[in-house]
């Protein structure tokens, strides 16, 4: 049964609008919290290894919980998950603001932030399929990805606005922005819960098992490639401020450069459906991963500010396409009774990569420096592109 408010357009606007607003706020709150944590770590003069551990902590608990969250969503629906996830994010944000005076509390609240984030992401991504009729799913996914890109623009802008002239780091007003955004996210989750249609579990399958992934041609390769792409995106968020500080670039300029990257990501998502129609999702994902590899590795070079901006813009544009393709392909390949489980397997792989890659990056930074991290990440992404290209004919 299609709700009355979407019979003519194929869209359930009462659900879609709060989902899109929640996507914007989530992408303001979580990356901004992590950048703020990086700057606090620099203020405390923590070593690069501990900064890498803080980045890995974000993914630690979601590795254990992501799959269970997906199975719960398949059986019970996403409304309760979104509401609980927003509450966890609020706790993490206030903890990072008020209680994180050293490495250990920063680790604890970063772990909590990671749990809230994976709960919300798993719920919101599945809700894109419940906001519309099947023929509108790609359109809604495009809107959702544009909303996330908008949040990625607004977050870095907040860094620039809260960094006093001549200062190296943002001031405490950054946390007021974070706190109000987190509370707004909680309000959106309540609206989403109220607007969700009644969840009816699929009866055609007793449940989608994680082991089934290896029997779906192409899906496992996509999940691995997606994990490394998302982890590389994480490294840019966490380690670019460190690289910039080492090169004398203040937080205000870092915010501006990250906003340029997010604008490029938004542009790629606006063009996503046209590019898919032109060359296909798998070929597009392969090319996007290879382009991201080159742009990310370029950040290791000693460049003027405009060169850094071009590299970040190229990385944002191609990374946006790669992540959009991975979400769309994962949803398309998974069976109807296990889409949420399949997406949670993808999220688990993402978090595993987000745990291991920053950990290795923090350790290798002692040898290769912050710039070398981006060169190594470029090599990983190039391998991902080759992996996706090999399964092109089977997807």
Coordinates of C-alpha atoms in Angstrom, one line a residue:
X1 CA 0.0 0.0 0.0
X2 CA 1.4 3.4 -1.1
X3 CA 0.8 6.2 1.4
X4 CA -1.6 8.9 0.1
X5 CA 1.0 11.6 0.2
X6 CA 3.2 9.7 -2.3
X7 CA 0.7 8.2 -4.8
X8 CA 1.2 10.9 -7.4
X9 CA 5.0 11.4 -7.1
X10 CA 6.2 8.1 -5.8
X11 CA 7.7 9.9 -2.8
X12 CA 6.7 9.9 0.9
X13 CA 7.6 13.5 1.7
X14 CA 6.5 13.2 5.3
X15 CA 9.4 10.7 5.8
X16 CA 11.8 11.9 3.1
X17 CA 12.2 15.5 4.4
X18 CA 13.2 14.6 8.0
X19 CA 15.5 11.8 6.7
X20 CA 17.3 14.4 4.4
X21 CA 17.6 16.9 7.3
X22 CA 18.9 14.2 9.6
X23 CA 21.5 13.2 6.9
X24 CA 22.7 16.9 6.8
X25 CA 23.0 17.2 10.5
X26 CA 24.7 13.8 10.9
X27 CA 27.4 14.9 8.5
X28 CA 27.8 18.1 10.3
X29 CA 28.0 16.5 13.8
X30 CA 30.2 13.4 13.2
X31 CA 33.1 14.7 11.0
X32 CA 33.1 18.0 12.8
X33 CA 33.4 16.1 16.2
X34 CA 36.3 14.2 14.8
X35 CA 38.1 17.2 13.5
X36 CA 37.6 19.0 16.8
X37 CA 39.0 15.9 18.5
X38 CA 42.1 16.1 16.3
X39 CA 42.6 19.7 17.2
X40 CA 42.2 19.0 20.9
X41 CA 44.8 16.2 20.5
X42 CA 47.2 18.7 18.9
X43 CA 46.6 21.2 21.7
X44 CA 47.4 18.4 24.2
X45 CA 50.5 17.6 22.1
X46 CA 49.5 13.9 21.8
X47 CA 51.8 11.9 19.5
X48 CA 50.7 10.9 16.0
X49 CA 50.3 7.2 17.1
X50 CA 47.7 8.3 19.7
X51 CA 45.9 10.4 17.1
X52 CA 45.7 7.3 14.9
X53 CA 44.3 5.3 17.8
X54 CA 41.6 8.0 18.3
X55 CA 40.6 7.6 14.7
X56 CA 40.6 3.8 15.0
X57 CA 38.5 4.0 18.2
X58 CA 35.6 5.5 16.1
X59 CA 35.3 2.2 14.3
X60 CA 36.1 -0.3 17.1
X61 CA 32.7 -1.0 18.6
X62 CA 30.7 -0.8 15.3
X63 CA 32.8 -3.7 14.0
X64 CA 31.0 -5.8 16.7
X65 CA 27.5 -4.3 16.4
X66 CA 26.9 -3.4 12.8
X67 CA 25.7 -6.8 11.6
X68 CA 23.3 -7.1 14.6
X69 CA 21.9 -3.7 13.9
X70 CA 21.2 -4.6 10.3
X71 CA 19.4 -7.8 11.3
X72 CA 17.3 -5.9 13.9
X73 CA 16.3 -3.4 11.2
X74 CA 15.3 -6.2 8.8
X75 CA 13.1 -7.8 11.5
X76 CA 11.8 -4.7 13.5
X77 CA 12.3 -1.7 11.3
X78 CA 14.6 1.3 11.5
X79 CA 12.7 3.8 13.6
X80 CA 13.9 2.7 17.0
X81 CA 17.4 2.4 15.7
X82 CA 17.5 6.0 14.4
X83 CA 16.0 7.3 17.7
X84 CA 18.5 5.4 19.9
X85 CA 21.4 6.3 17.6
X86 CA 20.7 10.0 17.8
X87 CA 20.6 9.7 21.6
X88 CA 24.0 8.0 21.6
X89 CA 25.5 10.7 19.3
X90 CA 24.2 13.4 21.7
X91 CA 25.9 11.7 24.7
X92 CA 29.2 11.4 22.7
X93 CA 29.2 15.1 21.6
X94 CA 28.6 16.4 25.1
X95 CA 31.2 14.0 26.5
X96 CA 33.8 15.1 23.9
X97 CA 33.0 18.7 24.8
X98 CA 32.8 18.7 28.6
X99 CA 34.7 15.6 29.8
X100 CA 37.6 14.9 27.4
X101 CA 40.6 16.4 29.0
X102 CA 43.0 13.6 28.2
X103 CA 43.6 10.7 25.8
X104 CA 41.5 8.1 27.6
X105 CA 38.2 10.0 27.9
X106 CA 38.7 11.1 24.2
X107 CA 39.0 7.4 23.3
X108 CA 35.9 6.4 25.2
X109 CA 33.6 9.1 23.7
X110 CA 35.0 8.6 20.2
X111 CA 34.0 4.9 20.6
X112 CA 30.5 6.0 21.7
X113 CA 30.3 8.4 18.7
X114 CA 31.1 5.6 16.4
X115 CA 28.3 3.4 17.7
X116 CA 25.7 6.2 17.4
X117 CA 26.9 7.0 13.9
X118 CA 26.6 3.4 12.6
X119 CA 23.1 3.1 14.1
X120 CA 22.0 6.2 12.3
X121 CA 23.7 5.5 9.0
X122 CA 22.3 2.0 8.8
X123 CA 18.8 3.3 9.6
X124 CA 18.9 6.3 7.3
X125 CA 20.3 4.4 4.3
X126 CA 17.5 1.8 4.6
X127 CA 14.9 4.6 4.9
X128 CA 15.8 5.8 1.4
X129 CA 14.1 2.7 0.2
X130 CA 11.0 3.3 2.3
X131 CA 10.6 7.0 1.2
X132 CA 9.5 6.0 -2.3
X133 CA 8.2 3.4 -4.7
X134 CA 10.9 1.1 -6.3
X135 CA 11.2 3.1 -9.5
X136 CA 12.2 6.2 -7.4
X137 CA 14.9 4.5 -5.3
X138 CA 17.9 5.8 -7.2
X139 CA 16.4 9.3 -7.3
X140 CA 15.9 9.3 -3.5
X141 CA 19.4 7.9 -2.9
X142 CA 20.7 10.8 -5.0
X143 CA 18.9 13.3 -2.8
X144 CA 20.2 11.5 0.3
X145 CA 23.8 11.7 -0.9
X146 CA 23.4 15.4 -1.8
X147 CA 22.1 16.0 1.7
X148 CA 25.2 14.2 3.2
X149 CA 27.5 16.3 1.0
X150 CA 25.7 19.5 2.2
X151 CA 26.5 18.5 5.8
X152 CA 30.1 17.9 4.8
X153 CA 30.2 21.5 3.5
X154 CA 28.6 23.1 6.5
X155 CA 30.9 21.3 9.0
X156 CA 34.2 22.7 7.7
X157 CA 32.6 26.1 7.4
X158 CA 31.9 26.0 11.1
X159 CA 35.7 25.4 11.7
X160 CA 36.5 28.5 9.6
X161 CA 33.9 30.6 11.4
X162 CA 35.1 29.6 14.9
X163 CA 38.8 30.1 14.3
X164 CA 39.9 33.6 15.5
X165 CA 42.0 35.7 13.2
X166 CA 45.6 34.6 13.6
X167 CA 44.8 31.6 15.7
X168 CA 45.9 28.1 14.9
X169 CA 42.9 26.3 16.3
X170 CA 39.1 26.9 16.6
X171 CA 37.7 28.3 19.9
X172 CA 35.1 26.8 22.2
X173 CA 32.2 28.1 20.2
X174 CA 32.8 25.2 17.8
X175 CA 31.3 22.9 20.5
X176 CA 28.2 25.1 20.8
X177 CA 27.6 24.5 17.1
X178 CA 28.2 20.7 17.6
X179 CA 25.9 20.5 20.6
X180 CA 23.0 22.3 18.9
X181 CA 23.4 20.3 15.8
X182 CA 23.3 17.0 17.8
X183 CA 20.1 18.1 19.6
X184 CA 18.6 19.0 16.2
X185 CA 19.5 15.5 15.0
X186 CA 17.6 14.0 17.9
X187 CA 14.5 16.1 17.0
X188 CA 14.7 14.8 13.4
X189 CA 14.8 11.2 14.6
X190 CA 11.6 11.7 16.5
X191 CA 9.9 13.0 13.4
X192 CA 11.3 10.1 11.4
X193 CA 9.9 7.6 13.9
X194 CA 6.5 9.3 13.7
X195 CA 6.5 9.3 9.9
X196 CA 7.6 5.7 9.3
X197 CA 4.9 3.3 7.9
X198 CA 4.4 0.2 9.8
X199 CA 7.2 -2.3 9.3
X200 CA 6.2 -5.7 7.8
X201 CA 9.1 -8.2 7.9
X202 CA 9.6 -10.2 4.7
X203 CA 8.2 -13.7 4.9
X204 CA 10.1 -15.1 1.9
X205 CA 13.3 -15.8 3.9
X206 CA 14.0 -16.7 7.5
X207 CA 16.9 -14.2 7.5
X208 CA 19.8 -13.2 5.4
X209 CA 23.0 -14.8 6.6
X210 CA 26.4 -13.0 6.5
X211 CA 28.0 -16.0 4.8
X212 CA 25.6 -15.6 1.8
X213 CA 27.5 -12.5 0.8
X214 CA 30.3 -14.6 -0.8
X215 CA 27.7 -16.3 -3.0
X216 CA 26.4 -13.1 -4.5
X217 CA 28.7 -12.3 -7.5
X218 CA 30.5 -9.1 -7.1
X219 CA 29.1 -8.0 -3.7
X220 CA 32.1 -9.1 -1.6
X221 CA 34.5 -7.2 -3.9
X222 CA 32.3 -4.1 -3.7
X223 CA 32.2 -4.3 0.1
X224 CA 36.0 -4.5 0.4
X225 CA 36.5 -1.6 -2.0
X226 CA 33.9 0.4 -0.2
X227 CA 35.6 -0.2 3.1
X228 CA 38.9 1.1 1.9
X229 CA 37.4 4.1 0.2
X230 CA 35.5 5.1 3.3
X231 CA 38.6 4.6 5.5
X232 CA 40.6 6.8 3.2
X233 CA 37.9 9.4 3.5
X234 CA 38.4 9.1 7.3
X235 CA 42.1 9.6 7.0
X236 CA 41.6 12.8 5.2
X237 CA 39.2 14.1 7.9
X238 CA 41.5 13.1 10.7
X239 CA 45.1 13.6 9.3
X240 CA 44.7 16.5 7.0
X241 CA 44.5 18.9 9.9
X242 CA 47.7 17.3 11.2
X243 CA 49.4 17.7 7.9
X244 CA 48.1 21.2 7.5
X245 CA 49.4 22.2 11.0
X246 CA 52.8 20.7 10.2
X247 CA 52.9 22.9 7.1
X248 CA 51.8 26.1 8.9
X249 CA 48.2 26.1 7.5
X250 CA 45.8 27.3 10.2
X251 CA 42.4 25.9 11.1
X252 CA 40.4 28.6 9.2
X253 CA 42.1 27.6 5.9
X254 CA 41.7 23.9 6.7
X255 CA 38.0 24.5 7.1
X256 CA 37.8 26.3 3.8
X257 CA 39.8 23.6 2.0
X258 CA 37.6 20.8 3.4
X259 CA 34.5 22.8 2.3
X260 CA 35.9 22.9 -1.3
X261 CA 36.3 19.2 -1.1
X262 CA 32.7 18.7 0.1
X263 CA 31.4 21.0 -2.6
X264 CA 33.1 18.8 -5.2
X265 CA 31.6 15.8 -3.5
X266 CA 28.1 17.4 -3.8
X267 CA 28.7 18.2 -7.4
X268 CA 29.5 14.5 -8.1
X269 CA 26.4 13.3 -6.5
X270 CA 24.2 15.8 -8.5
X271 CA 25.7 14.2 -11.6
X272 CA 25.6 10.6 -10.3
X273 CA 22.5 9.4 -12.1
X274 CA 23.6 10.9 -15.4
X275 CA 27.0 9.4 -15.2
X276 CA 25.5 6.0 -14.3
X277 CA 23.2 6.2 -17.4
X278 CA 26.3 7.1 -19.5
X279 CA 28.8 4.4 -18.4
X280 CA 27.2 2.1 -15.8
X281 CA 27.7 1.8 -12.1
X282 CA 30.5 -0.7 -11.9
X283 CA 32.7 1.1 -14.6
X284 CA 31.9 4.4 -12.9
X285 CA 33.0 3.0 -9.5
X286 CA 36.2 1.6 -11.0
X287 CA 37.2 4.9 -12.6
X288 CA 36.2 6.9 -9.5
X289 CA 38.4 4.8 -7.3
X290 CA 41.4 5.2 -9.6
X291 CA 40.9 9.0 -9.8
X292 CA 40.6 9.1 -6.0
X293 CA 43.8 7.2 -5.7
X294 CA 45.7 9.8 -7.8
X295 CA 44.1 12.8 -6.0
X296 CA 44.8 11.4 -2.5
X297 CA 48.4 10.5 -3.3
X298 CA 49.0 14.0 -4.6
X299 CA 48.4 15.4 -1.1
X300 CA 51.7 13.9 -0.1
X301 CA 53.5 16.4 -2.4
X302 CA 54.7 19.8 -1.3
X303 CA 52.3 22.1 -3.1
X304 CA 50.9 25.7 -2.8
X305 CA 47.5 26.2 -1.3
X306 CA 45.7 26.2 -4.7
X307 CA 47.3 22.9 -5.5
X308 CA 46.1 21.4 -2.2
X309 CA 42.7 22.7 -3.0
X310 CA 42.6 21.1 -6.4
X311 CA 43.8 17.8 -5.0
X312 CA 41.1 17.8 -2.3
X313 CA 38.4 18.8 -4.8
X314 CA 39.5 16.0 -7.1
X315 CA 39.4 13.6 -4.2
X316 CA 36.0 14.8 -3.0
X317 CA 34.4 14.5 -6.5
X318 CA 35.7 11.0 -7.3
X319 CA 35.2 9.7 -3.7
X320 CA 31.6 10.9 -3.8
X321 CA 31.0 8.9 -6.9
X322 CA 32.7 5.8 -5.6
X323 CA 30.7 5.7 -2.3
X324 CA 27.4 6.4 -4.1
X325 CA 28.1 3.5 -6.5
X326 CA 29.0 1.2 -3.7
X327 CA 25.7 2.0 -1.8
X328 CA 23.5 1.7 -4.9
X329 CA 25.1 -1.6 -6.1
X330 CA 25.0 -3.1 -2.6
X331 CA 21.2 -2.3 -2.4
X332 CA 20.6 -3.6 -5.9
X333 CA 22.5 -6.9 -5.4
X334 CA 21.1 -7.9 -2.0
X335 CA 17.8 -9.8 -1.7
X336 CA 14.7 -8.0 -0.6
X337 CA 14.6 -9.9 2.7
X338 CA 18.1 -9.0 3.6
X339 CA 18.9 -5.5 2.3
X340 CA 19.5 -4.0 5.8
X341 CA 21.7 -7.0 6.8
X342 CA 23.7 -6.7 3.5
X343 CA 24.1 -2.9 4.1
X344 CA 25.2 -3.6 7.7
X345 CA 27.8 -6.1 6.4
X346 CA 29.0 -3.3 4.2
X347 CA 29.1 -1.0 7.2
X348 CA 31.0 -3.6 9.2
X349 CA 33.6 -3.8 6.5
X350 CA 33.8 0.0 6.4
X351 CA 34.4 0.1 10.1
X352 CA 37.0 -2.7 10.0
X353 CA 38.9 -0.7 7.4
X354 CA 38.4 2.5 9.4
X355 CA 39.9 0.7 12.4
X356 CA 42.9 -0.9 10.7
X357 CA 43.9 1.8 8.2
X358 CA 44.2 4.7 10.7
X359 CA 46.0 2.4 13.1
X360 CA 48.5 1.6 10.5
X361 CA 48.6 5.2 9.3
X362 CA 49.4 6.4 12.9
X363 CA 52.2 3.9 13.2
X364 CA 53.7 4.6 9.8
X365 CA 53.5 8.4 10.3
X366 CA 56.4 8.0 12.6
X367 CA 58.5 6.9 9.6
X368 CA 56.9 8.5 6.6
X369 CA 55.3 11.6 8.2
X370 CA 51.7 12.8 7.7
X371 CA 52.1 13.3 4.0
X372 CA 53.3 9.7 3.5
X373 CA 50.0 8.5 4.9
X374 CA 48.1 9.9 1.8
X375 CA 50.6 8.3 -0.6
X376 CA 50.0 4.9 1.0
X377 CA 46.2 5.5 0.9
X378 CA 46.5 6.2 -2.8
X379 CA 48.1 2.8 -3.4
X380 CA 45.3 1.1 -1.4
X381 CA 42.6 2.8 -3.5
X382 CA 44.4 1.9 -6.7
X383 CA 44.2 -1.8 -5.6
X384 CA 40.5 -1.3 -4.9
X385 CA 39.9 0.0 -8.4
X386 CA 41.7 -3.0 -9.9
X387 CA 39.6 -5.3 -7.7
X388 CA 36.3 -3.8 -8.8
X389 CA 37.4 -3.9 -12.5
X390 CA 38.0 -7.6 -12.3
X391 CA 34.4 -8.4 -11.3
X392 CA 32.9 -6.0 -13.8
X393 CA 31.6 -8.6 -16.1
X394 CA 30.0 -10.6 -13.3
X395 CA 28.0 -7.9 -11.6

